[in-house]
Short mmCIF file of C-alpha atoms and ligand atoms in Angstrom, two decimals:
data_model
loop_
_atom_site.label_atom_id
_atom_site.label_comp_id
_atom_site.label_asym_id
_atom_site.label_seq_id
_atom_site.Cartn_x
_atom_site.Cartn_y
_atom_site.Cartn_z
CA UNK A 527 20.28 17.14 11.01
CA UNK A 528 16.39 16.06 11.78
CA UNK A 529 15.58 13.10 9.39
CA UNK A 530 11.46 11.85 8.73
CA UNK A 531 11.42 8.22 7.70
CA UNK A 532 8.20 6.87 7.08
CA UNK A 533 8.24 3.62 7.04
CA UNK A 534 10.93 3.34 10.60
CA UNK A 535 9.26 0.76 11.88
CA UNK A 536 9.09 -1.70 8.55
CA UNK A 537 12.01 -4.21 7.69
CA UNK A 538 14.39 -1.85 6.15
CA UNK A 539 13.21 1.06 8.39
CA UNK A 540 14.15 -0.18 11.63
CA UNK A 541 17.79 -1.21 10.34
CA UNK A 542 17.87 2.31 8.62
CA UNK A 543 16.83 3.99 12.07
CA UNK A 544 19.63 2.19 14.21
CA UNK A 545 22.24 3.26 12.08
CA UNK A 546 20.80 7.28 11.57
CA UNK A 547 20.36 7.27 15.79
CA UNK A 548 24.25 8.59 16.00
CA UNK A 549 24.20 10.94 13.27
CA UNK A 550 20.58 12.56 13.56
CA UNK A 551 17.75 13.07 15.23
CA UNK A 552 15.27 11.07 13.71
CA UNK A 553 11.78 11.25 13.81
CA UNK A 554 9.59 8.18 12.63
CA UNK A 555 5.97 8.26 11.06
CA UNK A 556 3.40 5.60 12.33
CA UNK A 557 -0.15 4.88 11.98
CA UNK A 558 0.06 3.22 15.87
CA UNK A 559 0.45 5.83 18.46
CA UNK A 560 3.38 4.72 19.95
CA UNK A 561 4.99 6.45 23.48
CA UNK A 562 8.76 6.60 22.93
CA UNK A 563 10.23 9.24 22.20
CA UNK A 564 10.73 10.40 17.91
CA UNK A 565 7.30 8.79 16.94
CA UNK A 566 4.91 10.67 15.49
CA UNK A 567 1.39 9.40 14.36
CA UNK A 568 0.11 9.72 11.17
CA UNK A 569 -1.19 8.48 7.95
CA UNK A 570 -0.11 8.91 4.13
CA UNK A 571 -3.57 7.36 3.36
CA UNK A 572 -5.47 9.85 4.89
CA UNK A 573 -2.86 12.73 5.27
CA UNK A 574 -3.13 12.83 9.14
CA UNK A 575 -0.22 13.84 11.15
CA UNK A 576 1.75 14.67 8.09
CA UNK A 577 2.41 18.13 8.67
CA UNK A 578 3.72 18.13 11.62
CA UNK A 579 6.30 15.07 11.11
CA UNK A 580 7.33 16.90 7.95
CA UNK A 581 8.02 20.07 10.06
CA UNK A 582 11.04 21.13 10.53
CA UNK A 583 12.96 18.20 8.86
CA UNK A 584 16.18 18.34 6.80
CA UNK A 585 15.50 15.08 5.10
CA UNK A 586 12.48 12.68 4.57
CA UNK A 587 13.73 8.81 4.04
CA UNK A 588 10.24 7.55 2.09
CA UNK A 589 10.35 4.28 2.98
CA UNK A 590 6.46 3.61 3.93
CA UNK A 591 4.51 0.96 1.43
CA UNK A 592 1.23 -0.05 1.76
CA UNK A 593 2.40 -3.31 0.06
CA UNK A 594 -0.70 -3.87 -1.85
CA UNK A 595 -0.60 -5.84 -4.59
CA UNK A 596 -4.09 -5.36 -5.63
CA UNK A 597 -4.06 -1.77 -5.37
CA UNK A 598 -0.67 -0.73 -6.15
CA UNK A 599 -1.66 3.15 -6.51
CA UNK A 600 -2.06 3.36 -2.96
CA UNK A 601 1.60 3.80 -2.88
CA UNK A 602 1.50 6.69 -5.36
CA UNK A 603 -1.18 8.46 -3.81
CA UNK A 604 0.89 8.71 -0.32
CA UNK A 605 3.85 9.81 -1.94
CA UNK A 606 1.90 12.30 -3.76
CA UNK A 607 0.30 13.26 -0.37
CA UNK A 608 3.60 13.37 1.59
CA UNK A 609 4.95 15.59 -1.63
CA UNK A 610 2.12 17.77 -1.35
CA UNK A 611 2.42 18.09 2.61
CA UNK A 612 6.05 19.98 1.95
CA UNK A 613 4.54 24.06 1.37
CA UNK A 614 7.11 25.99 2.34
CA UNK A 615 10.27 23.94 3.43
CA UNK A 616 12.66 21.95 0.41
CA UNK A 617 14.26 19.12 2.71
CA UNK A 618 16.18 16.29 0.59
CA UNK A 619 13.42 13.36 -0.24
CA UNK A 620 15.39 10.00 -0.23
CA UNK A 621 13.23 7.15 -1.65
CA UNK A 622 13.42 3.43 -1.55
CA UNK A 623 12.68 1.62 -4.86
CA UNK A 624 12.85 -1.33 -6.43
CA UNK A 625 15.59 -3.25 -9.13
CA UNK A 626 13.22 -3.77 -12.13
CA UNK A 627 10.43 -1.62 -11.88
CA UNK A 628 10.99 0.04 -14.92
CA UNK A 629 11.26 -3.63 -16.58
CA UNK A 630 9.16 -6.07 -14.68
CA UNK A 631 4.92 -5.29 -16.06
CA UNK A 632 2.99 -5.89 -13.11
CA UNK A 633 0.95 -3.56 -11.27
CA UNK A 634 2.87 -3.17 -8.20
CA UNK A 635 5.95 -2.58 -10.13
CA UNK A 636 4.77 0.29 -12.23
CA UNK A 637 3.26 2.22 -8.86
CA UNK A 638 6.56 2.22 -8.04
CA UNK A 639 8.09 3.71 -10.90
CA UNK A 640 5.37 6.39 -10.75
CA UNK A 641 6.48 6.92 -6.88
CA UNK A 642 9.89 7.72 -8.02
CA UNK A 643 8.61 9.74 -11.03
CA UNK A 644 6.76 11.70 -8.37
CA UNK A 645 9.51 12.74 -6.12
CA UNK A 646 11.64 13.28 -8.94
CA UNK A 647 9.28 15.66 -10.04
CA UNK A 648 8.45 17.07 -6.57
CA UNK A 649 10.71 20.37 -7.05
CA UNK A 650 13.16 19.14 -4.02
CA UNK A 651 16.00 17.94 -4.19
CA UNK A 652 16.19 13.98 -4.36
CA UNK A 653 17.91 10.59 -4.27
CA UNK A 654 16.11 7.84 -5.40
CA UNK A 655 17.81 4.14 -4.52
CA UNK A 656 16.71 1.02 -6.07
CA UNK A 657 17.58 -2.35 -4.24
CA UNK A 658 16.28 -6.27 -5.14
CA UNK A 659 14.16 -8.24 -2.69
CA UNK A 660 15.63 -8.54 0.95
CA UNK A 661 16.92 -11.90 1.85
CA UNK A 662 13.85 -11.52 4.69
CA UNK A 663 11.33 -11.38 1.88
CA UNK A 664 12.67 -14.66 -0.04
CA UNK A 665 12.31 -16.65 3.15
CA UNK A 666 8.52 -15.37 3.06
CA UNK A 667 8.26 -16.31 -0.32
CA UNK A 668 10.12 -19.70 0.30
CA UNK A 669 8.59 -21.16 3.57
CA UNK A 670 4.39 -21.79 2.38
CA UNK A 671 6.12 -23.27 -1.35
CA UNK A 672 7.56 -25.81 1.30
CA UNK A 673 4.97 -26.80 3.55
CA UNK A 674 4.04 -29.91 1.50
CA UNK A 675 5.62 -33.39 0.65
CA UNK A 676 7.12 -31.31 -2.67
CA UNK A 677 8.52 -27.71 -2.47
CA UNK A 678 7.25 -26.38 -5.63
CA UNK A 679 8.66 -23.32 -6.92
CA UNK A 680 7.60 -20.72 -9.73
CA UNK A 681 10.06 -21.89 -12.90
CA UNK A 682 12.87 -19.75 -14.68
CA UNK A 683 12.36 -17.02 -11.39
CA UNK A 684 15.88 -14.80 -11.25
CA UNK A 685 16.87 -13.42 -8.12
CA UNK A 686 19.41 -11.59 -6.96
CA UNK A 687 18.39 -11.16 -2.79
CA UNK A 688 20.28 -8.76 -0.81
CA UNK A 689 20.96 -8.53 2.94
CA UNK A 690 18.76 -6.09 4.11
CA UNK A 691 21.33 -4.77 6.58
CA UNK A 692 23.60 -3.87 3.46
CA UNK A 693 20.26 -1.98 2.16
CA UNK A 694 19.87 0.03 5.39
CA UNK A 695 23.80 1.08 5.32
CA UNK A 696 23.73 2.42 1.91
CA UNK A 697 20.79 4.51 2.81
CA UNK A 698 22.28 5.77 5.56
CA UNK A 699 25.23 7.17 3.48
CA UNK A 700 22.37 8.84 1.51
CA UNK A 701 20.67 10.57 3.85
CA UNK A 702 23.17 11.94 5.55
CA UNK A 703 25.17 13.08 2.46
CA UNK A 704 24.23 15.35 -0.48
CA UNK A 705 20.92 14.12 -3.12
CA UNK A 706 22.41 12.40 -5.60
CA UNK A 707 19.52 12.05 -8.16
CA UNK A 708 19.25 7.99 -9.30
CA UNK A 709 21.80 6.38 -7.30
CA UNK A 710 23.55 2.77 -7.74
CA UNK A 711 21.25 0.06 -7.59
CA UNK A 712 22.12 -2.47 -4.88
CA UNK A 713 21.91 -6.36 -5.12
CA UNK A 714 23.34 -9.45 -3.65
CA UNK A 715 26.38 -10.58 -4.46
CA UNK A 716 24.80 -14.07 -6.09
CA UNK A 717 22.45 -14.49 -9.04
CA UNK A 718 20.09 -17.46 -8.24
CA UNK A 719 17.05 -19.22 -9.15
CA UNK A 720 14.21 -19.99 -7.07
CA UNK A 721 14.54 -23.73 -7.27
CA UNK A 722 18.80 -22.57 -6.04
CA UNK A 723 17.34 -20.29 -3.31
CA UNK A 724 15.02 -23.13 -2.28
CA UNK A 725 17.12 -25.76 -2.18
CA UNK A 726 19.57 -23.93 0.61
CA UNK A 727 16.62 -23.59 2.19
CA UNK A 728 15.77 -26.58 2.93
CA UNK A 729 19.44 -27.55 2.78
CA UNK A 730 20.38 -25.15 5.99
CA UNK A 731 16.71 -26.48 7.53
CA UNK A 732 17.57 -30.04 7.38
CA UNK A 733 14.34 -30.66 5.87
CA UNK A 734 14.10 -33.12 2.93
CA UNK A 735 11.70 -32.26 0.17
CA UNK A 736 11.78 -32.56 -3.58
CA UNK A 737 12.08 -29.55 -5.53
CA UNK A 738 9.43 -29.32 -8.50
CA UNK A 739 10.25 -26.37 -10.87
CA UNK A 740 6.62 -25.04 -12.70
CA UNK A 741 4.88 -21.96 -14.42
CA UNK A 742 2.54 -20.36 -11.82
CA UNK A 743 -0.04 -17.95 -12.32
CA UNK A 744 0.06 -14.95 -10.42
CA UNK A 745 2.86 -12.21 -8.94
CA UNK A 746 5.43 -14.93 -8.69
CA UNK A 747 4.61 -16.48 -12.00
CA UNK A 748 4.46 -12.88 -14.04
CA UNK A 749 8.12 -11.85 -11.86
CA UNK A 750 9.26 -15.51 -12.87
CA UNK A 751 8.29 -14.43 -16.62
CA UNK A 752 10.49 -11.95 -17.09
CA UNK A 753 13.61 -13.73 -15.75
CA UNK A 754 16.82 -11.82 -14.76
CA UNK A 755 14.76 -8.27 -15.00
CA UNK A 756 15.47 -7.73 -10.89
CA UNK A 757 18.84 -7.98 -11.22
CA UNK A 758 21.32 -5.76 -10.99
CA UNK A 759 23.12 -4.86 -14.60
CA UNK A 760 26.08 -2.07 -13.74
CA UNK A 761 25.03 -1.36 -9.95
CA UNK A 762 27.05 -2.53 -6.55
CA UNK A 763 26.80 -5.57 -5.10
CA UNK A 764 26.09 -6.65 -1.44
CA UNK A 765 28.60 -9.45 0.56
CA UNK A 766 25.98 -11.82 2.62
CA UNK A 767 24.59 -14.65 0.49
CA UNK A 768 21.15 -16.03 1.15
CA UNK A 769 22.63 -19.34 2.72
CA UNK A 770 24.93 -17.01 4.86
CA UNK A 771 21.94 -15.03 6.17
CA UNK A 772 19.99 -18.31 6.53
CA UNK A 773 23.25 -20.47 8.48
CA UNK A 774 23.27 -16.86 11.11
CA UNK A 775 19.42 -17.86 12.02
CA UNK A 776 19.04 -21.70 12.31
CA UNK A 777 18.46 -22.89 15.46
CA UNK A 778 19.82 -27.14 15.88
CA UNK A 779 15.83 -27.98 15.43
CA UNK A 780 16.24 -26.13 11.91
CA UNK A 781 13.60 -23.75 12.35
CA UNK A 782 14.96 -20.34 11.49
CA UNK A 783 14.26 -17.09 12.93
CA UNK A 784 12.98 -14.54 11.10
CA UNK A 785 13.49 -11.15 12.19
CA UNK A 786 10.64 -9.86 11.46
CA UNK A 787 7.64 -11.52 9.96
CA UNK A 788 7.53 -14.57 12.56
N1 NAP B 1057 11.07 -5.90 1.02
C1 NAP B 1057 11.90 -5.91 -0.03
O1 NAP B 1057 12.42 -6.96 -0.44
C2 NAP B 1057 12.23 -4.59 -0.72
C3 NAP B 1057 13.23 -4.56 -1.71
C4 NAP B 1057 13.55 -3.35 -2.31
C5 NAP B 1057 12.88 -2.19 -1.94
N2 NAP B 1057 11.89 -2.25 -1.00
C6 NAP B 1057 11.18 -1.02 -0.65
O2 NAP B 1057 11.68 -0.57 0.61
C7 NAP B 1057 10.64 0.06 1.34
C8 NAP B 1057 10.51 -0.61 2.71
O3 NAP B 1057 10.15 -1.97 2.51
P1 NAP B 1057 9.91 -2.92 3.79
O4 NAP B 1057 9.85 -4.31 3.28
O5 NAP B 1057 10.89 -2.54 4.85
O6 NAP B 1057 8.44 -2.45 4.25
P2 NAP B 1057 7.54 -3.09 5.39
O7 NAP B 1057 8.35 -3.89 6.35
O8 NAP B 1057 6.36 -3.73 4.73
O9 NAP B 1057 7.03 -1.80 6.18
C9 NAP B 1057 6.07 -0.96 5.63
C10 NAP B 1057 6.09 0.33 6.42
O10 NAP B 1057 5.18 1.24 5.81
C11 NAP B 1057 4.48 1.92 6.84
N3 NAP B 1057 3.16 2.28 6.32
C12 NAP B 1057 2.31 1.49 5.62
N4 NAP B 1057 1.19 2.18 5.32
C13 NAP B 1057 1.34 3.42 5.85
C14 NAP B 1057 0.51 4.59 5.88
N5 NAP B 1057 -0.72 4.61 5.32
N6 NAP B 1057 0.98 5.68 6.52
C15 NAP B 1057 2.19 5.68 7.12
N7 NAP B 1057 3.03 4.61 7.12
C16 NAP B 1057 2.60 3.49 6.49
C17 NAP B 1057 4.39 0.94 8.00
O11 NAP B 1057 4.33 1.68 9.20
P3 NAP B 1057 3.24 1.45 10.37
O12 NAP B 1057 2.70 0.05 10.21
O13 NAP B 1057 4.01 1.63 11.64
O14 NAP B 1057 2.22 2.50 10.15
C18 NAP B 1057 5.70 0.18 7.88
O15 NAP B 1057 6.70 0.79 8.66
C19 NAP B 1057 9.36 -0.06 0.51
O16 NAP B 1057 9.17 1.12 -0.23
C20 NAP B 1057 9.68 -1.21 -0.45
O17 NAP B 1057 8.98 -1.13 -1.67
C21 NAP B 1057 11.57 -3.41 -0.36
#
């Protein structure tokens, strides 16, 4: 089986990668050029390289984001593009979404539900998998809300993080198998609040701080609006709680590593 993902060399992508290496040969899309063997460089902005990392491929795991807030159709445009790319051949499109982004209104979030409406609509077959934020991406979040004397957090924020690990295995089991369609959603296994997910934090840092709970403006403060909307209703649930992922990276100065975005 030869398996595309775009995206292989993002958070989720390189955990995906590692665990597709035994089962398939996988191929990864990059805008760097990159000498190892698999890569191939390209852009779903521009549409370079795309045709010949699509060639020849039994599946495509769409994992690539631009991550732009500010122009969230970015995203839609690619995955139009990469659509587009696929003349002749029908390989299985597996795509990475997002818990919520049929409920949450922001920009970002509706891209996304337009990505998935695309590849449902693309004429091949497809899984789509949505997941909530990646325990990587609250520490992001959490880490500038405490760099003064008072962690401040975005009040009545809902989260239900998820190891990203867990992500990357359930997305293995898709690619490999059969398109489902919409599959499970995937969470962690604990609902929690911002001011909960900072205070481990800081807890498992050893770093004092009090925690002030307000309305902010902004991505945080419109995600914070709309409460429990990222979290998983009848979907699975991962094992590895935020303070469990935290505990496996603190160092005895209580800095913490982060995989990826250090
Ligand atoms: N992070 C979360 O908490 C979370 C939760 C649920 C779902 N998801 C979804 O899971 C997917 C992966 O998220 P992530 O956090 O792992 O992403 P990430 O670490 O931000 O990585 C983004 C990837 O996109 C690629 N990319 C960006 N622009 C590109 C372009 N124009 N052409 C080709 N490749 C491009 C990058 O590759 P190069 O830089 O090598 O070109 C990189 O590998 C995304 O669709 C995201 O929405 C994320």
């Amino acid at each position: 089986m030869r398996v595309l993902i775009t995206g292989g060399t993002g958070v989720l992508g390189r955990e995906l990668t590692s665990r597709l290496r035994d089962h398939a040969e996988v191929r990864i899309l990059s805008r760097s050029h990159r000498s190892e063997q698999g890569f191939v460089q390209g852009d779903l902005e521009t549409g370079e390289g795309l045709a010949e990392a699509t060639a020849g491929v039994d599946v495509i795991a769409h994992l690539a984001s631009a991550a732009d807030y500010r122009r969230p159709q970015r995203d839609v445009k690619q995955t139009r593009r990469l659509v587009a790319t696929l003349t002749s051949a029908r390989p299985h499109l597996v795509y990475a979404s997002i818990v919520g982004v049929d409920k949450v209104p922001i920009g970002f979030f509706r891209a996304k539900l337009e990505s998935e409406r695309v590849i449902e609509a693309s004429g091949m077959p497809w899984t789509v998998v949505r997941a909530t934020e990646f325990h990587d991406l609250i520490l992001r979040y959490l880490r500038p809300m405490a760099k003064g004397p008072v962690a401040v957090v975005p009040r009545r924020a809902i989260l239900q993080p998820v190891e990203v690990g867990e992500v990357a295995d359930r997305l293995a089991e898709l690619v490999i198998g059969p398109p489902v369609g919409r599959a499970r959603d995937l969470g962690g296994p604990q609902v929690e609040t911002m001011e909960e997910l900072m205070r481990t934090y800081l807890e498992v840092a050893g770093r004092r701080r009090r925690v002030l709970a307000i309305p902010l403006p902004g991505r945080l403060g419109a995600m914070a609006g709309v409460g429990g909307s990222m979290v998983v209703a009848d979907g699975d649930r991962g094992r590895l709680t935020f303070a469990e992922h935290l505990r496996a990276r603190v160092a005895t100065d209580g800095s913490i590593s982060h995989r990826y975005h250090d």
